[in-house]
JSON list of C-alpha atoms in Angstrom, two decimals:
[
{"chain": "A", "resi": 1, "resn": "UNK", "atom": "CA", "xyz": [118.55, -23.18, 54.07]},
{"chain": "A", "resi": 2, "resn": "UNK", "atom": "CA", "xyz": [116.79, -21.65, 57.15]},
{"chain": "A", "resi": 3, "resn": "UNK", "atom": "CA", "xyz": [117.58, -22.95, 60.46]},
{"chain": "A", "resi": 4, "resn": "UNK", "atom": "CA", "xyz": [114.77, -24.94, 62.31]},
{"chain": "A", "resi": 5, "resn": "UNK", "atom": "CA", "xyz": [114.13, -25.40, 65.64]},
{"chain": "A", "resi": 6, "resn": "UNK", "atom": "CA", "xyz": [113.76, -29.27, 67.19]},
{"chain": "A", "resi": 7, "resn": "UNK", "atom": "CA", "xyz": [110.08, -28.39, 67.56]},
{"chain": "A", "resi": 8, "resn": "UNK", "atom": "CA", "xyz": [109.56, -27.39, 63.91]},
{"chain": "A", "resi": 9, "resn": "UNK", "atom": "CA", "xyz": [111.61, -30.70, 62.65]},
{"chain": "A", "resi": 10, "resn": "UNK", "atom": "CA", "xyz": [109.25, -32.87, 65.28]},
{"chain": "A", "resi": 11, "resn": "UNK", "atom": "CA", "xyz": [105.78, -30.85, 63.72]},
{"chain": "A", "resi": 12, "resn": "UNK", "atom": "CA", "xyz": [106.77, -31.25, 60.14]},
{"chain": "A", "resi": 13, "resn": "UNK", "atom": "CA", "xyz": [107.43, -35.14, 61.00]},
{"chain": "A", "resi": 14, "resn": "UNK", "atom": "CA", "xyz": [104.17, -35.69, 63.05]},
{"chain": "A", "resi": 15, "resn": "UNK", "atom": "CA", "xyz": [102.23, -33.70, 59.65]},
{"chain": "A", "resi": 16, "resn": "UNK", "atom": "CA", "xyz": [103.96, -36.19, 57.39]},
{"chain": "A", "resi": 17, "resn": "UNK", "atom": "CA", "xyz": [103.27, -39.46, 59.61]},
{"chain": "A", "resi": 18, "resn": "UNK", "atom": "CA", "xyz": [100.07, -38.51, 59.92]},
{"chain": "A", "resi": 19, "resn": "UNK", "atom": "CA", "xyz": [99.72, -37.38, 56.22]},
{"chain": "A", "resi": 20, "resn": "UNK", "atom": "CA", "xyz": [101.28, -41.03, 55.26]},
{"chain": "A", "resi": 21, "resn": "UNK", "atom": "CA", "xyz": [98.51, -42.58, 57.43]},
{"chain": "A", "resi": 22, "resn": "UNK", "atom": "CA", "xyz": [95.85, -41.06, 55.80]},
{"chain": "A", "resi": 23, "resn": "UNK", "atom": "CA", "xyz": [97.17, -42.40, 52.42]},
{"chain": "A", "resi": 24, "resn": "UNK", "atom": "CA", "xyz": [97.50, -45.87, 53.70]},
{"chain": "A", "resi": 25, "resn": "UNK", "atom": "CA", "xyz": [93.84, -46.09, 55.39]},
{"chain": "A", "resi": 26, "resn": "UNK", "atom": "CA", "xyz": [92.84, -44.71, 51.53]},
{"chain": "A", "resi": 27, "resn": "UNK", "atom": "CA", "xyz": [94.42, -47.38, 49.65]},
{"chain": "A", "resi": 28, "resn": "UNK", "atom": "CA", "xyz": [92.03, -50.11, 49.95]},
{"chain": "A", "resi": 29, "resn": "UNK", "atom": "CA", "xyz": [89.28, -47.25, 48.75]},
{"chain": "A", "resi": 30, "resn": "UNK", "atom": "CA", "xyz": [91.49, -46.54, 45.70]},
{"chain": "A", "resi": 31, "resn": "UNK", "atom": "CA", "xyz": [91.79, -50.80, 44.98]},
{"chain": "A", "resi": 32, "resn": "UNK", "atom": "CA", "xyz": [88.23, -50.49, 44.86]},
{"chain": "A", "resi": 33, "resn": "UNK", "atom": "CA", "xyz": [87.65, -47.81, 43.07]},
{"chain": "A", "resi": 34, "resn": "UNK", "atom": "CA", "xyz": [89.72, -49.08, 39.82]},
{"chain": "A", "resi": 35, "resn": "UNK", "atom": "CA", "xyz": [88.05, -52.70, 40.70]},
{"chain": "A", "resi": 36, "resn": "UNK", "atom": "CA", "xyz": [91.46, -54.39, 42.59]},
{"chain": "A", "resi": 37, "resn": "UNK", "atom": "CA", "xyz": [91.10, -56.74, 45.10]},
{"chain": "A", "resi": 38, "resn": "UNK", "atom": "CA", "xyz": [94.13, -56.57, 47.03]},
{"chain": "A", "resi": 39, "resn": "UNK", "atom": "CA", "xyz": [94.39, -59.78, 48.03]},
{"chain": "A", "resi": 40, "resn": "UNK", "atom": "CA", "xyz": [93.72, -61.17, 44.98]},
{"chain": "A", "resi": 41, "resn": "UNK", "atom": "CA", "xyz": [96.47, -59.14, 43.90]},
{"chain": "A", "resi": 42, "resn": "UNK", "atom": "CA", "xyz": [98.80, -60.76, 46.53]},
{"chain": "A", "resi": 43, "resn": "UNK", "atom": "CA", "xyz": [97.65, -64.10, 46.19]},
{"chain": "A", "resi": 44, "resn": "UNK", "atom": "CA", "xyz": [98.12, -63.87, 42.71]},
{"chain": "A", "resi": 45, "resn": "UNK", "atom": "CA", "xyz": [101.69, -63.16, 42.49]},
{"chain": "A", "resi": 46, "resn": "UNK", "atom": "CA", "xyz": [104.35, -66.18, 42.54]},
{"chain": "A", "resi": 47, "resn": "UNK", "atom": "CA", "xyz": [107.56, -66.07, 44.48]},
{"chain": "A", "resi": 48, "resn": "UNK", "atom": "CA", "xyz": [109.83, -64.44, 42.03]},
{"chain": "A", "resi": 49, "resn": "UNK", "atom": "CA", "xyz": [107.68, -61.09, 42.31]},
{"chain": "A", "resi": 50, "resn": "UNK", "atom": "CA", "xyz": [107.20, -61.63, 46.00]},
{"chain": "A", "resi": 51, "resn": "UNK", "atom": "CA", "xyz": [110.90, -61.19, 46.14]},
{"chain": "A", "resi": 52, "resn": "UNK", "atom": "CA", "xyz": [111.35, -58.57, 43.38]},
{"chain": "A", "resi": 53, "resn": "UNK", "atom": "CA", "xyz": [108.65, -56.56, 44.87]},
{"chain": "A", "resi": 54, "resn": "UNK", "atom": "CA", "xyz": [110.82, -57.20, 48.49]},
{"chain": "A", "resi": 55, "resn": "UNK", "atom": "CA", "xyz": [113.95, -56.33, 46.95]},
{"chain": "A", "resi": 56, "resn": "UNK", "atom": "CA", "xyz": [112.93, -53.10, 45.84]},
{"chain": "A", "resi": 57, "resn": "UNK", "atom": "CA", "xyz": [111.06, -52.33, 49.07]},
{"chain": "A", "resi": 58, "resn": "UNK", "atom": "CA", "xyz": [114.23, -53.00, 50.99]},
{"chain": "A", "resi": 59, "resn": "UNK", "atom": "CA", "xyz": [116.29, -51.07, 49.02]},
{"chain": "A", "resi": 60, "resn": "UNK", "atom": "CA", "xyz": [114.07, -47.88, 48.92]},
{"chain": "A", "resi": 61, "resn": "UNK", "atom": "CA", "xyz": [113.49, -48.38, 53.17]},
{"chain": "A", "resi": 62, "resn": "UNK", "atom": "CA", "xyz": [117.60, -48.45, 52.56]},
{"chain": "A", "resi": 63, "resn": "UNK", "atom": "CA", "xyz": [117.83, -45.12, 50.65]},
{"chain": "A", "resi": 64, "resn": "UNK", "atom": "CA", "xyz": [115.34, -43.46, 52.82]},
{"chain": "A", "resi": 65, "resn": "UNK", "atom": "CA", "xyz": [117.50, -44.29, 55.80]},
{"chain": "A", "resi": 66, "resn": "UNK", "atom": "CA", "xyz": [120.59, -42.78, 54.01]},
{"chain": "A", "resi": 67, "resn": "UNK", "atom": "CA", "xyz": [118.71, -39.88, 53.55]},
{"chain": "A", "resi": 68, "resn": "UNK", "atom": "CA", "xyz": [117.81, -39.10, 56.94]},
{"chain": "A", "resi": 69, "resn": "UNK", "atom": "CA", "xyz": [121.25, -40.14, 58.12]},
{"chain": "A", "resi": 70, "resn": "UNK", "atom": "CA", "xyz": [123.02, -37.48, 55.53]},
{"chain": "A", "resi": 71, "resn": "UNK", "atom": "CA", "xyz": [120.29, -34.42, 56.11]},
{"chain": "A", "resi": 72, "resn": "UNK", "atom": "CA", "xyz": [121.16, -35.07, 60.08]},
{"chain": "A", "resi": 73, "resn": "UNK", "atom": "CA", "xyz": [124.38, -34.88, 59.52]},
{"chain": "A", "resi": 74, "resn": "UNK", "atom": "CA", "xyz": [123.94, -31.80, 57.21]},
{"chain": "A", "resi": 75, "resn": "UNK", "atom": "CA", "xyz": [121.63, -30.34, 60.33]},
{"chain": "A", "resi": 76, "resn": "UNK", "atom": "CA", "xyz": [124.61, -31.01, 63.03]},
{"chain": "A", "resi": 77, "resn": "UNK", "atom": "CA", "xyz": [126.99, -29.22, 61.07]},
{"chain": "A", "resi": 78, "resn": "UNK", "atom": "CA", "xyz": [124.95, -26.40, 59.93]},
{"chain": "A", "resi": 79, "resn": "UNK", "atom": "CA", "xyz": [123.68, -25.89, 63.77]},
{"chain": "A", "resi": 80, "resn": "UNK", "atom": "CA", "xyz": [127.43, -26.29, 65.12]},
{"chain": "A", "resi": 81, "resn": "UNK", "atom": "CA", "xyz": [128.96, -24.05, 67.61]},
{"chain": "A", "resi": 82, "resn": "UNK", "atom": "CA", "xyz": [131.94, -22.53, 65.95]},
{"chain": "A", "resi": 83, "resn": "UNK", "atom": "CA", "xyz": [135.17, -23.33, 68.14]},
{"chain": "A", "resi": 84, "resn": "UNK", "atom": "CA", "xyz": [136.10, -20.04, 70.08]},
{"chain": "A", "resi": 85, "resn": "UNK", "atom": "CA", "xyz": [139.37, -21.87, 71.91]},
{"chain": "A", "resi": 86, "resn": "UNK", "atom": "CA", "xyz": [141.39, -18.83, 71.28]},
{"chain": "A", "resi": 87, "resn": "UNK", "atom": "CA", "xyz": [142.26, -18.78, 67.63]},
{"chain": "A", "resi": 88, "resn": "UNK", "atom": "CA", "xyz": [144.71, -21.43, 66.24]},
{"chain": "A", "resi": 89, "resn": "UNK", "atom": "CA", "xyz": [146.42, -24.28, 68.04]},
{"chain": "A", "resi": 90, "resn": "UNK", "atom": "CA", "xyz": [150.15, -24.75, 69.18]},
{"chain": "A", "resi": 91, "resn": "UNK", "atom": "CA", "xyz": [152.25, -26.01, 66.71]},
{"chain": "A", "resi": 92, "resn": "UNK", "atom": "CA", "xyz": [153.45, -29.18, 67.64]},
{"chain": "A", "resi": 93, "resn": "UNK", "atom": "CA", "xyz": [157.76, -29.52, 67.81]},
{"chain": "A", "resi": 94, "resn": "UNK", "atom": "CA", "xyz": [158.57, -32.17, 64.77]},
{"chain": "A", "resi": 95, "resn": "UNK", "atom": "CA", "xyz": [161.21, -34.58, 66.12]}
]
């Protein structure tokens, strides 16, 4: 995995937000385009797939969020300073 700098992780997120806007300002074109009224579509569905449809929105925002947690994680270890404190510790006197 090649190193990147803060700049290069805050470009490839502005290309993706931006890229993610795009696709949301083209979804009511695509509704139209197969003949979907979106709000039809919303009004038409009862509570139980309201909250299926919630569910599973939470729980991909959830995994997402993982995600980013784990690859920053991954990022501060792989950009770590090594410890340079003079080799290894004292060893402690067991009582």
């Amino acid at each position: 995995m090649a190193k990147k700098t803060p700049e290069e992780i805050i470009q490839e997120a502005d290309a993706l937000i931006r890229q993610v806007q795009q696709s949301l300002e083209d979804t009511p074109e695509i509704y139209r385009a197969h003949g979907l009224d979106a709000g039809q579509l919303n009004a038409s569905m009862g509570p139980k797939e309201q909250a299926e449809a919630e569910a599973v929105f939470r729980k991909d925002m959830e995994d997402i969020e993982r995600e980013v947690a784990e690859e920053a994680a991954r990022l501060s270890f792989a950009n770590a300073e090594p410890r340079t404190g003079g080799g290894m510790r004292k060893m402690r006197n067991m009582i």
